[in-house]
Short mmCIF file of C-alpha atoms in Angstrom, two decimals:
data_model
loop_
_atom_site.label_atom_id
_atom_site.label_comp_id
_atom_site.label_asym_id
_atom_site.label_seq_id
_atom_site.Cartn_x
_atom_site.Cartn_y
_atom_site.Cartn_z
CA THR A 141 11.93 -10.32 13.00
CA GLN A 142 10.39 -10.01 9.55
CA LEU A 143 11.40 -13.05 7.52
CA LEU A 144 10.47 -11.35 4.26
CA GLU A 145 11.58 -7.77 3.72
CA GLN A 146 9.80 -5.78 1.03
CA SER A 147 11.02 -2.55 -0.48
CA PRO A 148 10.06 0.11 -1.01
CA GLN A 149 7.25 0.35 1.54
CA PHE A 150 5.53 3.14 -0.37
CA LEU A 151 5.71 4.09 -4.03
CA SER A 152 3.89 6.94 -5.75
CA ILE A 153 4.39 7.26 -9.48
CA GLN A 154 2.79 8.74 -12.59
CA GLU A 155 0.86 6.70 -15.11
CA GLY A 156 3.16 5.23 -17.74
CA GLU A 157 6.22 4.87 -15.49
CA ASN A 158 7.94 1.56 -14.77
CA LEU A 159 8.62 0.26 -11.28
CA THR A 160 10.18 -2.65 -9.44
CA VAL A 161 9.27 -4.02 -6.02
CA TYR A 162 11.67 -6.26 -4.13
CA CYS A 163 11.14 -9.09 -1.67
CA ASN A 164 14.22 -10.35 0.19
CA SER A 165 14.91 -12.96 2.83
CA SER A 166 17.82 -14.74 4.46
CA SER A 167 15.73 -17.92 4.38
CA VAL A 168 15.15 -20.29 1.49
CA PHE A 169 11.53 -20.82 0.49
CA SER A 170 10.11 -23.66 -1.57
CA SER A 171 7.97 -21.11 -3.39
CA LEU A 172 7.15 -17.43 -3.33
CA GLN A 173 3.81 -15.91 -4.12
CA TRP A 174 2.81 -12.38 -5.02
CA TYR A 175 -0.57 -10.96 -4.02
CA ARG A 176 -2.39 -7.70 -4.60
CA GLN A 177 -4.72 -6.38 -1.92
CA GLU A 178 -7.16 -3.50 -2.31
CA PRO A 179 -8.67 -1.60 0.63
CA GLY A 180 -11.40 -3.57 2.38
CA GLU A 181 -10.61 -6.74 0.47
CA GLY A 182 -8.50 -9.84 1.01
CA PRO A 183 -5.29 -10.49 -0.92
CA VAL A 184 -5.68 -11.92 -4.43
CA LEU A 185 -3.00 -14.23 -5.79
CA LEU A 186 -1.12 -12.91 -8.83
CA VAL A 187 1.54 -15.57 -9.33
CA THR A 188 3.49 -18.39 -7.69
CA VAL A 189 7.18 -18.91 -8.50
CA VAL A 190 8.75 -22.21 -7.61
CA THR A 191 12.05 -22.74 -9.43
CA GLY A 192 15.19 -20.70 -8.72
CA GLY A 193 15.78 -18.26 -11.57
CA GLU A 194 12.20 -18.58 -12.79
CA VAL A 195 10.65 -15.64 -14.62
CA LYS A 196 6.90 -15.37 -15.12
CA LYS A 197 5.02 -12.72 -17.06
CA LEU A 198 1.44 -11.65 -16.52
CA LYS A 199 0.60 -8.95 -19.09
CA ARG A 200 2.60 -5.90 -17.90
CA LEU A 201 3.82 -7.63 -14.74
CA THR A 202 7.07 -9.62 -14.66
CA PHE A 203 7.96 -11.76 -11.65
CA GLN A 204 11.37 -13.21 -10.95
CA PHE A 205 12.52 -15.73 -8.35
CA GLY A 206 16.17 -15.51 -7.31
CA ASP A 207 18.54 -18.36 -8.14
CA ALA A 208 18.95 -19.18 -4.44
CA ARG A 209 15.18 -18.98 -3.85
CA LYS A 210 15.64 -16.31 -1.17
CA ASP A 211 14.43 -13.27 -3.06
CA SER A 212 11.96 -12.18 -5.69
CA SER A 213 11.04 -9.09 -7.65
CA LEU A 214 7.95 -7.73 -9.32
CA HIS A 215 8.38 -5.34 -12.26
CA ILE A 216 5.47 -3.39 -13.68
CA THR A 217 5.81 -1.79 -17.10
CA ALA A 218 3.81 1.31 -18.03
CA ALA A 219 1.90 1.44 -14.76
CA GLN A 220 -1.77 2.37 -14.86
CA PRO A 221 -4.05 3.79 -12.14
CA GLY A 222 -5.73 0.39 -11.95
CA ASP A 223 -2.44 -1.07 -10.66
CA THR A 224 -2.86 0.93 -7.43
CA GLY A 225 -2.93 -1.32 -4.38
CA LEU A 226 -0.89 -3.13 -1.76
CA TYR A 227 1.50 -5.70 -3.22
CA LEU A 228 2.46 -8.51 -0.87
CA CYS A 229 5.01 -11.25 -1.27
CA ALA A 230 4.57 -14.48 0.69
CA GLY A 231 6.71 -17.54 1.17
CA GLU A 232 5.48 -20.98 2.04
CA ARG A 233 6.69 -22.34 5.34
CA GLY A 234 6.42 -26.01 6.16
CA SER A 235 4.41 -28.51 4.21
CA GLN A 236 0.92 -27.34 5.06
CA GLY A 237 0.80 -24.15 3.07
CA ASN A 238 1.22 -21.70 5.96
CA LEU A 239 2.26 -18.45 4.35
CA ILE A 240 4.77 -15.95 5.70
CA PHE A 241 3.95 -12.49 4.32
CA GLY A 242 6.09 -9.40 3.89
CA LYS A 243 4.77 -6.03 5.08
CA GLY A 244 3.80 -5.07 1.57
CA THR A 245 4.48 -2.24 -0.88
CA LYS A 246 1.74 0.34 -1.15
CA LEU A 247 1.65 1.50 -4.77
CA SER A 248 -0.19 4.59 -5.96
CA VAL A 249 -0.33 5.33 -9.68
CA LYS A 250 -1.57 8.80 -10.51
CA PRO A 251 -3.23 9.61 -13.84
CA GLY T 288 -21.25 -15.37 -4.94
CA ALA T 289 -18.93 -18.35 -4.80
CA GLY T 290 -16.10 -16.71 -2.89
CA VAL T 291 -15.06 -16.83 0.76
CA SER T 292 -17.36 -14.75 2.94
CA GLN T 293 -16.76 -13.43 6.42
CA SER T 294 -19.05 -11.87 8.98
CA PRO T 295 -19.35 -9.44 10.48
CA ARG T 296 -17.31 -7.17 8.23
CA TYR T 297 -16.76 -4.74 11.11
CA LYS T 298 -16.82 -5.35 14.83
CA VAL T 299 -16.28 -2.88 17.65
CA ALA T 300 -15.76 -4.39 21.08
CA LYS T 301 -15.04 -2.96 24.49
CA ARG T 302 -11.91 -4.26 26.14
CA GLY T 303 -12.72 -7.44 27.98
CA GLN T 304 -15.60 -8.52 25.75
CA ASP T 305 -15.66 -11.82 23.90
CA VAL T 306 -16.07 -11.80 20.10
CA ALA T 307 -16.81 -14.46 17.49
CA LEU T 308 -15.81 -14.07 13.85
CA ARG T 309 -17.31 -16.31 11.19
CA CYS T 310 -15.84 -17.64 7.95
CA ASP T 311 -17.78 -19.36 5.17
CA PRO T 312 -15.20 -20.96 2.86
CA ILE T 313 -15.76 -21.88 -0.76
CA SER T 314 -17.98 -24.95 -0.83
CA GLY T 315 -16.01 -28.18 -0.89
CA HIS T 316 -12.69 -26.62 0.06
CA VAL T 317 -10.73 -28.90 2.35
CA SER T 318 -8.24 -26.44 3.82
CA LEU T 319 -9.03 -23.32 5.82
CA PHE T 320 -6.62 -20.74 7.22
CA TRP T 321 -7.00 -17.79 9.57
CA TYR T 322 -4.63 -14.79 9.39
CA GLN T 323 -4.34 -11.58 11.41
CA GLN T 324 -3.40 -8.37 9.60
CA ALA T 325 -2.46 -5.41 11.77
CA LEU T 326 -2.53 -1.91 10.30
CA GLY T 327 0.35 -1.38 7.90
CA GLN T 328 1.48 -5.00 8.11
CA GLY T 329 1.16 -8.11 6.02
CA PRO T 330 -1.11 -10.93 7.18
CA GLU T 331 0.25 -13.24 9.89
CA PHE T 332 -0.73 -16.89 10.10
CA LEU T 333 -2.91 -17.91 13.04
CA THR T 334 -4.22 -21.42 12.45
CA TYR T 335 -4.96 -24.09 9.83
CA PHE T 336 -7.73 -26.67 9.44
CA GLN T 337 -7.90 -29.67 7.18
CA ASN T 338 -11.60 -30.49 7.13
CA GLU T 339 -12.60 -30.43 10.81
CA ALA T 340 -9.12 -31.16 12.14
CA GLN T 341 -7.07 -28.25 13.44
CA LEU T 342 -3.61 -29.32 12.29
CA ASP T 343 -1.66 -26.20 13.17
CA LYS T 344 -2.45 -23.55 15.76
CA SER T 345 1.08 -22.35 16.25
CA GLY T 346 0.24 -18.77 15.23
CA LEU T 347 -2.48 -18.14 17.82
CA PRO T 348 -1.02 -15.34 19.99
CA SER T 349 -2.48 -16.46 23.31
CA ASP T 350 -4.91 -18.87 24.91
CA ARG T 351 -7.58 -16.19 24.54
CA PHE T 352 -7.78 -17.14 20.86
CA PHE T 353 -9.73 -20.23 19.90
CA ALA T 354 -10.82 -21.52 16.48
CA GLU T 355 -13.10 -24.32 15.43
CA ARG T 356 -14.51 -25.90 12.29
CA PRO T 357 -16.78 -28.62 13.70
CA GLU T 358 -18.31 -29.91 10.46
CA GLY T 359 -15.43 -29.19 8.14
CA SER T 360 -17.03 -26.19 6.47
CA VAL T 361 -17.87 -22.99 8.40
CA SER T 362 -15.22 -21.86 10.86
CA THR T 363 -15.39 -19.54 13.84
CA LEU T 364 -12.52 -17.64 15.41
CA LYS T 365 -13.29 -16.67 18.99
CA ILE T 366 -11.35 -14.14 21.00
CA GLN T 367 -12.01 -14.02 24.72
CA ARG T 368 -11.43 -10.98 26.94
CA THR T 369 -10.39 -8.81 24.00
CA GLN T 370 -7.44 -6.45 24.44
CA LYS T 371 -6.55 -3.32 22.46
CA GLU T 372 -3.67 -5.14 20.77
CA ASP T 373 -6.21 -7.55 19.25
CA SER T 374 -7.41 -4.73 16.95
CA ALA T 375 -6.69 -5.89 13.42
CA VAL T 376 -8.28 -7.31 10.28
CA TYR T 377 -8.88 -11.04 10.58
CA LEU T 378 -8.67 -12.80 7.23
CA CYS T 379 -9.93 -16.25 6.38
CA ALA T 380 -8.68 -18.21 3.36
CA SER T 381 -9.65 -21.57 1.90
CA SER T 382 -8.04 -23.86 -0.64
CA PRO T 383 -9.42 -26.84 -2.54
CA GLY T 384 -7.16 -29.63 -1.42
CA VAL T 385 -4.70 -30.56 1.24
CA ALA T 386 -2.57 -27.44 1.68
CA GLY T 387 0.67 -27.12 -0.17
CA TYR T 388 2.36 -24.61 -2.37
CA THR T 389 0.53 -25.83 -5.45
CA ASP T 390 -2.82 -24.98 -3.92
CA THR T 391 -4.12 -21.44 -4.27
CA GLN T 392 -5.53 -19.85 -1.14
CA TYR T 393 -8.66 -17.77 -1.73
CA PHE T 394 -9.09 -15.00 0.79
CA GLY T 395 -12.24 -13.49 2.19
CA PRO T 396 -12.67 -9.72 2.65
CA GLY T 397 -11.80 -9.92 6.33
CA THR T 398 -13.39 -8.75 9.57
CA ARG T 399 -12.03 -5.48 10.94
CA LEU T 400 -11.99 -5.72 14.73
CA THR T 401 -11.56 -2.57 16.80
CA VAL T 402 -11.15 -2.95 20.55
CA LEU T 403 -11.79 0.23 22.52
#
């Protein structure tokens, strides 16, 4: 059973379009993290959200943590080909930093 | 470079062989994690070290998997009698302090293991 469900699994869009990726769970997490992973590389942390209702912005990326701390979203404005990659959400389980990852959303932005 | 490095980057093993995967964390990082990432999936936690102590090995799938970090720096993940279902990318991550949500995990590029 996947604790964190991401949708959509695949997304192919044109440069300049907006998109939203969702990360949902029936469990409460103390924090949620978003990573981007490129082929042949490890995931790279984009942001950590901790407080229910929190919104964080990173240039064209906006991250939101649900009020109940069970879900999160990532919105990209005016996507660029350089945004192409696998976007993973991860929740912290326990007190030692063990991360539970979703399956990821594979984003392709075409010029 | 100052990042996490892993070797080998690619490993092909025949079913039944033993393999050893190495992780060099960022110098001085206290915490070290191993994850397994199957094709089309997100990473799954295997085990966690704080310095040389293995504090959590709840994610290791079977007793064929063994990890160590004897001097609190380099870590080795060993898989004995490899099976086809062990084929995956094995990721190592380190973080500066005692693990917790405030501590960023820095991932290595992974070792892609293929078991024939």
